[in-house]
Short mmCIF file of C-alpha atoms in Angstrom, two decimals:
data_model
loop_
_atom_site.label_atom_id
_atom_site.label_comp_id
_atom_site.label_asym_id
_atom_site.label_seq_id
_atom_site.Cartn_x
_atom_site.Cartn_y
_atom_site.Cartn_z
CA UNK A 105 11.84 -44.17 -17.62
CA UNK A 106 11.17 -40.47 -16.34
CA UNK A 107 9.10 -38.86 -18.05
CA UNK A 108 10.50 -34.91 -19.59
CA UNK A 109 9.37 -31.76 -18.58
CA UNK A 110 9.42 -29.15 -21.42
CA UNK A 111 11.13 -25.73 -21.07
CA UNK A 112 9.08 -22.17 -21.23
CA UNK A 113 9.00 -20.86 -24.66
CA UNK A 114 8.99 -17.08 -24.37
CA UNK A 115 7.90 -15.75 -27.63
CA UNK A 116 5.82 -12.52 -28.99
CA UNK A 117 5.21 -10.69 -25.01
CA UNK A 118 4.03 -14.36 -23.83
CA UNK A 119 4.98 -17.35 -22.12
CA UNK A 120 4.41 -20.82 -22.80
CA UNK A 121 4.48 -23.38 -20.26
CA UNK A 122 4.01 -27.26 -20.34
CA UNK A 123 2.94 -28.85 -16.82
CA UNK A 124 5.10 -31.95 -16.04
CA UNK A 125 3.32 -35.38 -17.08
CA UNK A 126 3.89 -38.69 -14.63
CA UNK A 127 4.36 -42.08 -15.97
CA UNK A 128 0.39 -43.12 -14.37
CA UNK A 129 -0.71 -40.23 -17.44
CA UNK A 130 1.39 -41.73 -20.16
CA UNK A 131 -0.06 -45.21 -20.22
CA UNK A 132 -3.15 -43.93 -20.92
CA UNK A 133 -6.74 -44.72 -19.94
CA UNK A 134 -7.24 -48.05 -18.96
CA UNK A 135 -9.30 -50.65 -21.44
CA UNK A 136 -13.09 -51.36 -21.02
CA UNK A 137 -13.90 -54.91 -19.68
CA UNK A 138 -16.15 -55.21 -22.77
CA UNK A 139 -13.18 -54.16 -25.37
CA UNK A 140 -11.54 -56.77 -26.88
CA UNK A 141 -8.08 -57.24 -27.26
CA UNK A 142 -6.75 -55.51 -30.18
CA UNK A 143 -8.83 -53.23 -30.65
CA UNK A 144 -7.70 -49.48 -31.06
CA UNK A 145 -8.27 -46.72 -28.09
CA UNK A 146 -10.84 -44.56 -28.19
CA UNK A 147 -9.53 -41.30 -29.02
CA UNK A 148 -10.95 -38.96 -26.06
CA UNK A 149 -9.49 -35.70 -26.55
CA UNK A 150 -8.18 -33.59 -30.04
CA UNK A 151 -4.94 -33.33 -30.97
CA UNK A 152 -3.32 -30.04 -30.29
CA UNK A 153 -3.01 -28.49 -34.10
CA UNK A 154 -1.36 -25.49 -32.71
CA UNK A 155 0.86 -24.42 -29.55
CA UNK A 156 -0.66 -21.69 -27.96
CA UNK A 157 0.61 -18.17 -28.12
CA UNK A 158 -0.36 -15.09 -27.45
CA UNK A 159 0.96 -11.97 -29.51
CA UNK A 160 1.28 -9.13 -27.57
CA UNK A 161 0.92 -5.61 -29.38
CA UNK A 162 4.14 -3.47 -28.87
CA UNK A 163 2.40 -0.44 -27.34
CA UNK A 164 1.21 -2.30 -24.42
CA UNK A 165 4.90 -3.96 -23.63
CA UNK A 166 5.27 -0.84 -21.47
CA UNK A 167 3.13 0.63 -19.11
CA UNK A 168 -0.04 1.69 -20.39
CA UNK A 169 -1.57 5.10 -18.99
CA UNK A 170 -4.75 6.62 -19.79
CA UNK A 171 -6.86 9.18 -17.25
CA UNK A 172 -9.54 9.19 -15.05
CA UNK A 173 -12.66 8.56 -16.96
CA UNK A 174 -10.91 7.43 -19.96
CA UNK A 175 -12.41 3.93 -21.76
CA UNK A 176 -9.44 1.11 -21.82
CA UNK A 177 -10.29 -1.74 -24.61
CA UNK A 178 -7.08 -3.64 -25.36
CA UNK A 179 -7.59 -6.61 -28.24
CA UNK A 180 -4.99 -9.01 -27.86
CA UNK A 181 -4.28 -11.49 -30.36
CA UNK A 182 -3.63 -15.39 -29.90
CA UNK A 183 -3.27 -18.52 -31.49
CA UNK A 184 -4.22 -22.55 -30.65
CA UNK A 185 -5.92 -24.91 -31.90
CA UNK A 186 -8.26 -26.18 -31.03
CA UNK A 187 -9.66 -23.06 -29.09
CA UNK A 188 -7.69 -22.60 -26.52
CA UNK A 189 -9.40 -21.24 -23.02
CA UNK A 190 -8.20 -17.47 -22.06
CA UNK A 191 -8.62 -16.29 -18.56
CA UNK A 192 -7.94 -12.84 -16.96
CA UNK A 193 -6.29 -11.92 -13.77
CA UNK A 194 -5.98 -8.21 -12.20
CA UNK A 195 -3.16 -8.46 -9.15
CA UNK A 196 -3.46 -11.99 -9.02
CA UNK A 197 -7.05 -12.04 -8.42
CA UNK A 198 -10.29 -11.99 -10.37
CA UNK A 199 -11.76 -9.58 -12.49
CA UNK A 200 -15.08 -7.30 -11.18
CA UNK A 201 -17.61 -8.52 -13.05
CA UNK A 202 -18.68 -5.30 -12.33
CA UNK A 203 -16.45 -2.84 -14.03
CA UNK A 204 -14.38 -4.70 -16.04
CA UNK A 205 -15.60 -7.05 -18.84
CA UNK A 206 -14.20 -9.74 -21.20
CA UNK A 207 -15.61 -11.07 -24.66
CA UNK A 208 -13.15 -14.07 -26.18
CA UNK A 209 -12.85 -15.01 -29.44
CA UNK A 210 -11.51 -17.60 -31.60
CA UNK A 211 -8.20 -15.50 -32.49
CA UNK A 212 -8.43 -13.04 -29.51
CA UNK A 213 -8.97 -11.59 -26.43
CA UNK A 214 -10.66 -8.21 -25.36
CA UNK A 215 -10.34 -6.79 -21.96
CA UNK A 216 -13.00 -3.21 -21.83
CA UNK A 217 -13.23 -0.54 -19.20
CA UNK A 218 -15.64 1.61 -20.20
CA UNK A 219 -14.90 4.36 -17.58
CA UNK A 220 -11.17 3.54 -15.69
CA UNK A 221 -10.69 4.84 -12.36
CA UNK A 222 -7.87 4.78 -10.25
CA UNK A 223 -8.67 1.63 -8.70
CA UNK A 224 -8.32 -0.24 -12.17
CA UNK A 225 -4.54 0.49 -12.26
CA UNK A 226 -2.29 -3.12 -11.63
CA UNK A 227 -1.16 -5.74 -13.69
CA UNK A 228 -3.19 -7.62 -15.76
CA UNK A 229 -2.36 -11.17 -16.79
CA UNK A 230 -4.02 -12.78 -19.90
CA UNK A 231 -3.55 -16.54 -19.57
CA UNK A 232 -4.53 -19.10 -22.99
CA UNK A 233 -4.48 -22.74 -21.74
CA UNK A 234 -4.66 -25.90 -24.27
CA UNK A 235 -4.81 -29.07 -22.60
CA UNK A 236 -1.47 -29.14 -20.38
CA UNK A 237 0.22 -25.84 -22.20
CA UNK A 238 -0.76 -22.63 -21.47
CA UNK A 239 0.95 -19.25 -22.60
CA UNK A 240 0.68 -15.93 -20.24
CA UNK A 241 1.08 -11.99 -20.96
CA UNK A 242 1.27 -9.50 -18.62
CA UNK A 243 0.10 -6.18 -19.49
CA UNK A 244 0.76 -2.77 -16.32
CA UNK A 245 -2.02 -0.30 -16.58
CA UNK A 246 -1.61 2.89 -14.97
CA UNK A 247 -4.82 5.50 -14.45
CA UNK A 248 -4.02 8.79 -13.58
CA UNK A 249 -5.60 12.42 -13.16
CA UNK A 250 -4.81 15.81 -11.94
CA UNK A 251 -2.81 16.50 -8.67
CA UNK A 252 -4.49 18.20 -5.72
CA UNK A 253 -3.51 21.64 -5.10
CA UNK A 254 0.03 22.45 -2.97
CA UNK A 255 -1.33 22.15 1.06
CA UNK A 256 -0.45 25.42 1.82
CA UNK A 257 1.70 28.72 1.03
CA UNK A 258 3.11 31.51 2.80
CA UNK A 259 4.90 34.97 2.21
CA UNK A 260 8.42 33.98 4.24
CA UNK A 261 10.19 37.59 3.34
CA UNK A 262 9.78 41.13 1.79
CA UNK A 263 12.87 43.23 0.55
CA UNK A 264 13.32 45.44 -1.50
CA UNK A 265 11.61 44.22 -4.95
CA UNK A 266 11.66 40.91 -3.84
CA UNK A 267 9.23 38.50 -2.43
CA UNK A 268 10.24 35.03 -0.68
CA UNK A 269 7.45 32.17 -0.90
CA UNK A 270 7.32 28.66 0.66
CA UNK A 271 4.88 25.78 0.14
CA UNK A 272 4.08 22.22 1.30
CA UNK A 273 3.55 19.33 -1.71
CA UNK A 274 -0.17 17.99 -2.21
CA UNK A 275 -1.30 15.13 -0.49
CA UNK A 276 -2.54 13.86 -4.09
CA UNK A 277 0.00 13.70 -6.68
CA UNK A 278 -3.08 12.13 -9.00
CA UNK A 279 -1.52 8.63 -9.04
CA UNK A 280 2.00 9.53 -11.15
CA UNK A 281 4.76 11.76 -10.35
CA UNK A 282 4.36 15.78 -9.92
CA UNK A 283 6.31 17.48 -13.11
CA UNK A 284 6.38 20.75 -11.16
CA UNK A 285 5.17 23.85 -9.88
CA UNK A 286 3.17 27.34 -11.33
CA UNK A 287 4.24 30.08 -9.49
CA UNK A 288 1.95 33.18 -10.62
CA UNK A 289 1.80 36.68 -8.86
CA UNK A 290 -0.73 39.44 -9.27
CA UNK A 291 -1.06 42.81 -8.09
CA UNK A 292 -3.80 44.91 -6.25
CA UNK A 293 -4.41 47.20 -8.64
CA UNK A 294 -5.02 45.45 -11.47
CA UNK A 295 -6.02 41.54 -9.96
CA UNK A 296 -4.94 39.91 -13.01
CA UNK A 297 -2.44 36.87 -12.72
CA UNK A 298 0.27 36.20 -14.59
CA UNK A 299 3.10 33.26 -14.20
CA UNK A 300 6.36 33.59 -12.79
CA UNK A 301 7.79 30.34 -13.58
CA UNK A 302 6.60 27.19 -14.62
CA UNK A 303 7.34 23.68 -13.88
CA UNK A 304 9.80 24.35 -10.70
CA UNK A 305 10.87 21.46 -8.46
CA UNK A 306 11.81 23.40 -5.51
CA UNK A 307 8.98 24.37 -2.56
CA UNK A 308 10.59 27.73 -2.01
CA UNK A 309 11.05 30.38 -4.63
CA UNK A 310 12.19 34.22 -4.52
CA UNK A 311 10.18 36.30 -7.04
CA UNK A 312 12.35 39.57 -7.92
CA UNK A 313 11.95 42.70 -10.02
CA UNK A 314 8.13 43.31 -8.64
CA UNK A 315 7.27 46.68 -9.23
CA UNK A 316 7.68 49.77 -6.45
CA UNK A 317 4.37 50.98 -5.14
CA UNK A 318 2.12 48.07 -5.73
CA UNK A 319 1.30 45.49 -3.53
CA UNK A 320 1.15 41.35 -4.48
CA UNK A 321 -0.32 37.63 -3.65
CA UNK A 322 1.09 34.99 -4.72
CA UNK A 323 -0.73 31.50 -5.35
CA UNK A 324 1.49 27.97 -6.82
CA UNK A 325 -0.32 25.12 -8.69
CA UNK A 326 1.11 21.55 -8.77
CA UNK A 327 1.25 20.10 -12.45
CA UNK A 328 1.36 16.19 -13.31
CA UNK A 329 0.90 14.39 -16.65
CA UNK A 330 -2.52 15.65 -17.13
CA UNK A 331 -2.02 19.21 -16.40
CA UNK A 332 -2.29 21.87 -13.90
CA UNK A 333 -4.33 21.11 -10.23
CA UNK A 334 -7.95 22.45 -10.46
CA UNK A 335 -7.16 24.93 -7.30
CA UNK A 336 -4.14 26.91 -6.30
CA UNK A 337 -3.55 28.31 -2.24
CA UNK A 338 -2.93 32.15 -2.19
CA UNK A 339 -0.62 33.92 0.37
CA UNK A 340 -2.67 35.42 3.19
CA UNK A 341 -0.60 38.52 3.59
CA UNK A 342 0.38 41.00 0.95
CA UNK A 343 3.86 41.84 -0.14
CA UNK A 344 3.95 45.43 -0.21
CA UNK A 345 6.60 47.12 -2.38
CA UNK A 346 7.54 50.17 -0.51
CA UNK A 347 9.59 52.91 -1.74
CA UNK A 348 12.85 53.88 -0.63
CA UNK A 349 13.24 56.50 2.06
CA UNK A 350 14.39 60.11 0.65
CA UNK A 351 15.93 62.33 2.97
CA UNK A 352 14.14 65.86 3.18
CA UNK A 353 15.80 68.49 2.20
CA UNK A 354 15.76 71.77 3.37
CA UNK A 355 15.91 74.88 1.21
CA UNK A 356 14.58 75.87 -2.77
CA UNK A 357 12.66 73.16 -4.07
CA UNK A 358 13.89 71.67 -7.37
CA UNK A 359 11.20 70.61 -9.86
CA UNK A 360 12.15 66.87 -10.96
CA UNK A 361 11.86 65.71 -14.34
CA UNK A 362 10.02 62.44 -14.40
CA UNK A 363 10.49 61.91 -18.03
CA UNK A 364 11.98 59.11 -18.88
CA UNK A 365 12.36 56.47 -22.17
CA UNK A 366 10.35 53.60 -22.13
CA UNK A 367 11.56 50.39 -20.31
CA UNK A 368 10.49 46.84 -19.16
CA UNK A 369 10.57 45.71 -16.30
CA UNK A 370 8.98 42.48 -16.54
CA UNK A 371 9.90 40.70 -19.56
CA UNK A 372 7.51 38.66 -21.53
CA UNK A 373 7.89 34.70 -20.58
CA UNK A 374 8.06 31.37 -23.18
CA UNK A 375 5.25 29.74 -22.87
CA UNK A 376 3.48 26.42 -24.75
CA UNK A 377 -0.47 26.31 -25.53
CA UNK A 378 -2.30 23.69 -26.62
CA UNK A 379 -4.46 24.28 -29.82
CA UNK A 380 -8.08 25.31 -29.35
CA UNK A 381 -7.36 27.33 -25.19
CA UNK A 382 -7.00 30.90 -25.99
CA UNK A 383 -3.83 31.97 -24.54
CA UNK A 384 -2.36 35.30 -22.53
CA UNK A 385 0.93 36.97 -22.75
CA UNK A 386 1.92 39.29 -20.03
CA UNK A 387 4.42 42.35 -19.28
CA UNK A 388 5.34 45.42 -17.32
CA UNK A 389 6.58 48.70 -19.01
CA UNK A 390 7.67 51.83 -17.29
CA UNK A 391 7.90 55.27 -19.22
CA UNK A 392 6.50 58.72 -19.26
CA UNK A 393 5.16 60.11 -21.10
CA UNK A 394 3.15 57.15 -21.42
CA UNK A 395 4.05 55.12 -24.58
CA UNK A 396 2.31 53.78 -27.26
CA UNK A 397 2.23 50.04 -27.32
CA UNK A 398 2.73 47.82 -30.80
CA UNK A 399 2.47 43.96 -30.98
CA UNK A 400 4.40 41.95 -33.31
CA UNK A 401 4.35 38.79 -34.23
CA UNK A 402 7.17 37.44 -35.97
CA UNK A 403 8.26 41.07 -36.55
CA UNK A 404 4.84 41.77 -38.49
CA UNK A 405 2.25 44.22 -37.51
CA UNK A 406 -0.98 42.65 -35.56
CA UNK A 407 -2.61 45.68 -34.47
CA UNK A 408 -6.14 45.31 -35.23
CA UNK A 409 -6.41 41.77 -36.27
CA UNK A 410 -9.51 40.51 -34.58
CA UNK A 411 -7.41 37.12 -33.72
CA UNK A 412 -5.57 39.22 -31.01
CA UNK A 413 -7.06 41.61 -28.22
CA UNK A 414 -4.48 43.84 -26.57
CA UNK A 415 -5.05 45.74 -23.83
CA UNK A 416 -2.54 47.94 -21.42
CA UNK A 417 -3.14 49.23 -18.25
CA UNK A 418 -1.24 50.91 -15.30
CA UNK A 419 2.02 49.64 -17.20
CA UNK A 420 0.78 46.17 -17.45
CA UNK A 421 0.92 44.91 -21.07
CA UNK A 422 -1.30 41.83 -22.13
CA UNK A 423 -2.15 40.14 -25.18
CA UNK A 424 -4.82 37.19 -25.64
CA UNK A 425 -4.42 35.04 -28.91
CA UNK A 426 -8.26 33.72 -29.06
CA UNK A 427 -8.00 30.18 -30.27
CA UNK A 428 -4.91 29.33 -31.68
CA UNK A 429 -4.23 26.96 -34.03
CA UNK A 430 -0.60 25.65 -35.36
CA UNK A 431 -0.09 28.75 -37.23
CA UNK A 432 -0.03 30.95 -34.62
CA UNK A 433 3.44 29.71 -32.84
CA UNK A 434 6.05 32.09 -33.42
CA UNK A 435 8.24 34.64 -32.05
CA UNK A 436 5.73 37.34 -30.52
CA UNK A 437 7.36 40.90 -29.60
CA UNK A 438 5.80 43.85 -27.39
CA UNK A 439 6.90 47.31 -28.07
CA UNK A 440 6.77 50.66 -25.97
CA UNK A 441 7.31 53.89 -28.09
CA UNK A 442 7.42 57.55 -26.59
CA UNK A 443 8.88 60.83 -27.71
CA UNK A 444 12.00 59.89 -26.04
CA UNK A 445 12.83 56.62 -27.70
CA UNK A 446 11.94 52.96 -27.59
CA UNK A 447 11.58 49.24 -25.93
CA UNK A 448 11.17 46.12 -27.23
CA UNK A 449 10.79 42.51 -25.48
CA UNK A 450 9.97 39.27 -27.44
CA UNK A 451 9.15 35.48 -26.44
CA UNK A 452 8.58 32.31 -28.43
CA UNK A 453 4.88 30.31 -28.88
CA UNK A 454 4.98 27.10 -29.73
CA UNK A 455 1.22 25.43 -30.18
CA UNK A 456 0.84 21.63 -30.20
CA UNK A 457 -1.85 19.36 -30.57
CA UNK A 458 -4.29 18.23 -28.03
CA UNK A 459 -3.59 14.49 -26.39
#
């Protein structure tokens, strides 16, 4: 009679498998010249109690990602009795001895990394044998950290108030896919940054509504899963703004009234902060005579709270909220008073928890 080969059991994130027995292993060992006939078999190995099985926590049925310098300790649970013996693979293969180590119990299994690099990503297998059945996760670890920079960018086009910009992808994406691109812009005159748009796809982008006069660079960070790259190319060459050609007229001269009513011309942007990272809001006003500027948050008053520092210069509006915490989202509002009338522009702040 054949003897029966037992189907895998999946069950709990593992698999149980029972190796296929010939008819030489069922009769058993063979009697000792000295034993005499009748006597019972010595019993060489314990019964198996309990199947083994190994219960896989739910978190780490998908891939599980943690950064560059990050610890990794995963406990995973198992059953058999008697103690069953658990092994580790990483891709098929051994574990270093070196980096990664393993402490089994009785009811468990735990796998410690006490600083993961990106060579640690891959699939680890936990295998629990007993005797001739043996049980097997598989757990996909993924380590990941910031992207390198964009390779290069370059100033394509000047027109008008508008600026064209092209850039090549990083080499390193940091070991996951790129969420985007920062596109910021400053100008000359003032050298502070600001961002244009965040979390683009594209590698070419047309900034617009830059102001007459001044003159801008242009730099684009690539962002991943654990934020922004460390470094960001600038444009080589300027855009200069220049202003429109006036024909000269011959004749009385006309005095011109510059006056004019506040307006904006660069609108403040949604943004998202993480608690704790003081945070800047940016934009551009044009008026004359010059206007008085008035922060709002959530259509109160914050002039003079020591949470906020405002600042405004050459018609560049900024304000820094030092610290926040998750009080401090809301609906923020810049506005630009003069003697002839007023200008208002407003974004939302929404402030979440570190990871």
């Amino acid at each position: 009679m054949e003897a029966a080969t037992a189907p895998e059991v999946a069950s709990s994130g593992s698999t149980l498998k029972v190796k296929e027995t010939s008819p030489a292993d069922a009769e058993g060992p063979p009697a000792s010249p000295r034993q005499e006939a009748g006597s019972p078999i010595p019993q060489l190995l314990s019964p198996i109690e309990e199947h083994p099985k190994i219960w896989l926590p739910r978190a780490l049925r998908q891939t599980y990602i943690r950064k560059v310098g990050d610890t990794v300790n995963l406990l995973i649970p198992f059953q058999g009795k008697p103690k069953p013996q658990a092994t580790w693979t990483h891709d098929g293969c051994a574990l270093d001895a070196s980096r990664v180590s393993v402490r089994n119990g009785e009811r468990d299994s735990i796998l410690f990394i006490r600083e993961a690099q990106r060579a640690d990503s891959g699939r680890y297998q936990l295998s629990v044998r007993l005797g001739e059945l043996e049980a097997t996760a598989t757990i996909d670890i993924l380590v990941i950290e910031r992207p390198g920079p964009p390779q290069s960018i370059k100033l394509v086009d000047v027109w008008g108030s508008n600026a064209t910009l092209e850039w090549t992808p990083p080499q390193d994406t940091g070991n996951t896919a790129l969420l985007g691109y920062t596109v910021q812009k400053a100008d000359t005159k003032s050298g502070l940054w600001f961002t244009v748009l965040e979390r683009y796809h594209r590698t070419s982008f047309t900034v617009s509504n830059l102001i007459v006069g001044n003159s801008y660079a242009f730099r684009v960070f690539a962002e991943n899963q654990c934020g922004l790259s460390e470094t960001a190319p600038i444009t080589a060459d300027l855009a200069h703004i220049q202003k429109a050609a006036t024909l000269r007229k011959t004749g009385g001269f006309a005095q011109r009234d510059f006056s004019e009513a506040p307006k904006f011309t660069q609108p403040l942007a949604d943004c998202t902060t993480v608690m704790g990272y003081d945070t800047q809001l940016f934009c551009c006003v044009r008026a004359s005579p010059k206007p008085k500027i008035i922060w709002l948050k959530n259509k109160m008053d914050i002039q003079g709270n020591p949470k906020y520092r405002a600042l405004t210069h050459l018609g560049i509006c900024s304000l820094e909220i030092r610290k926040p915490g998750p009080f401090d989202g809301g609906i923020y509002t810049c506005k630009a008073v003069n003697p002839l009338g007023e200008a208002s522009v407003d974004c939302r702040v929404d402030v979440r928890a570190p990871h």
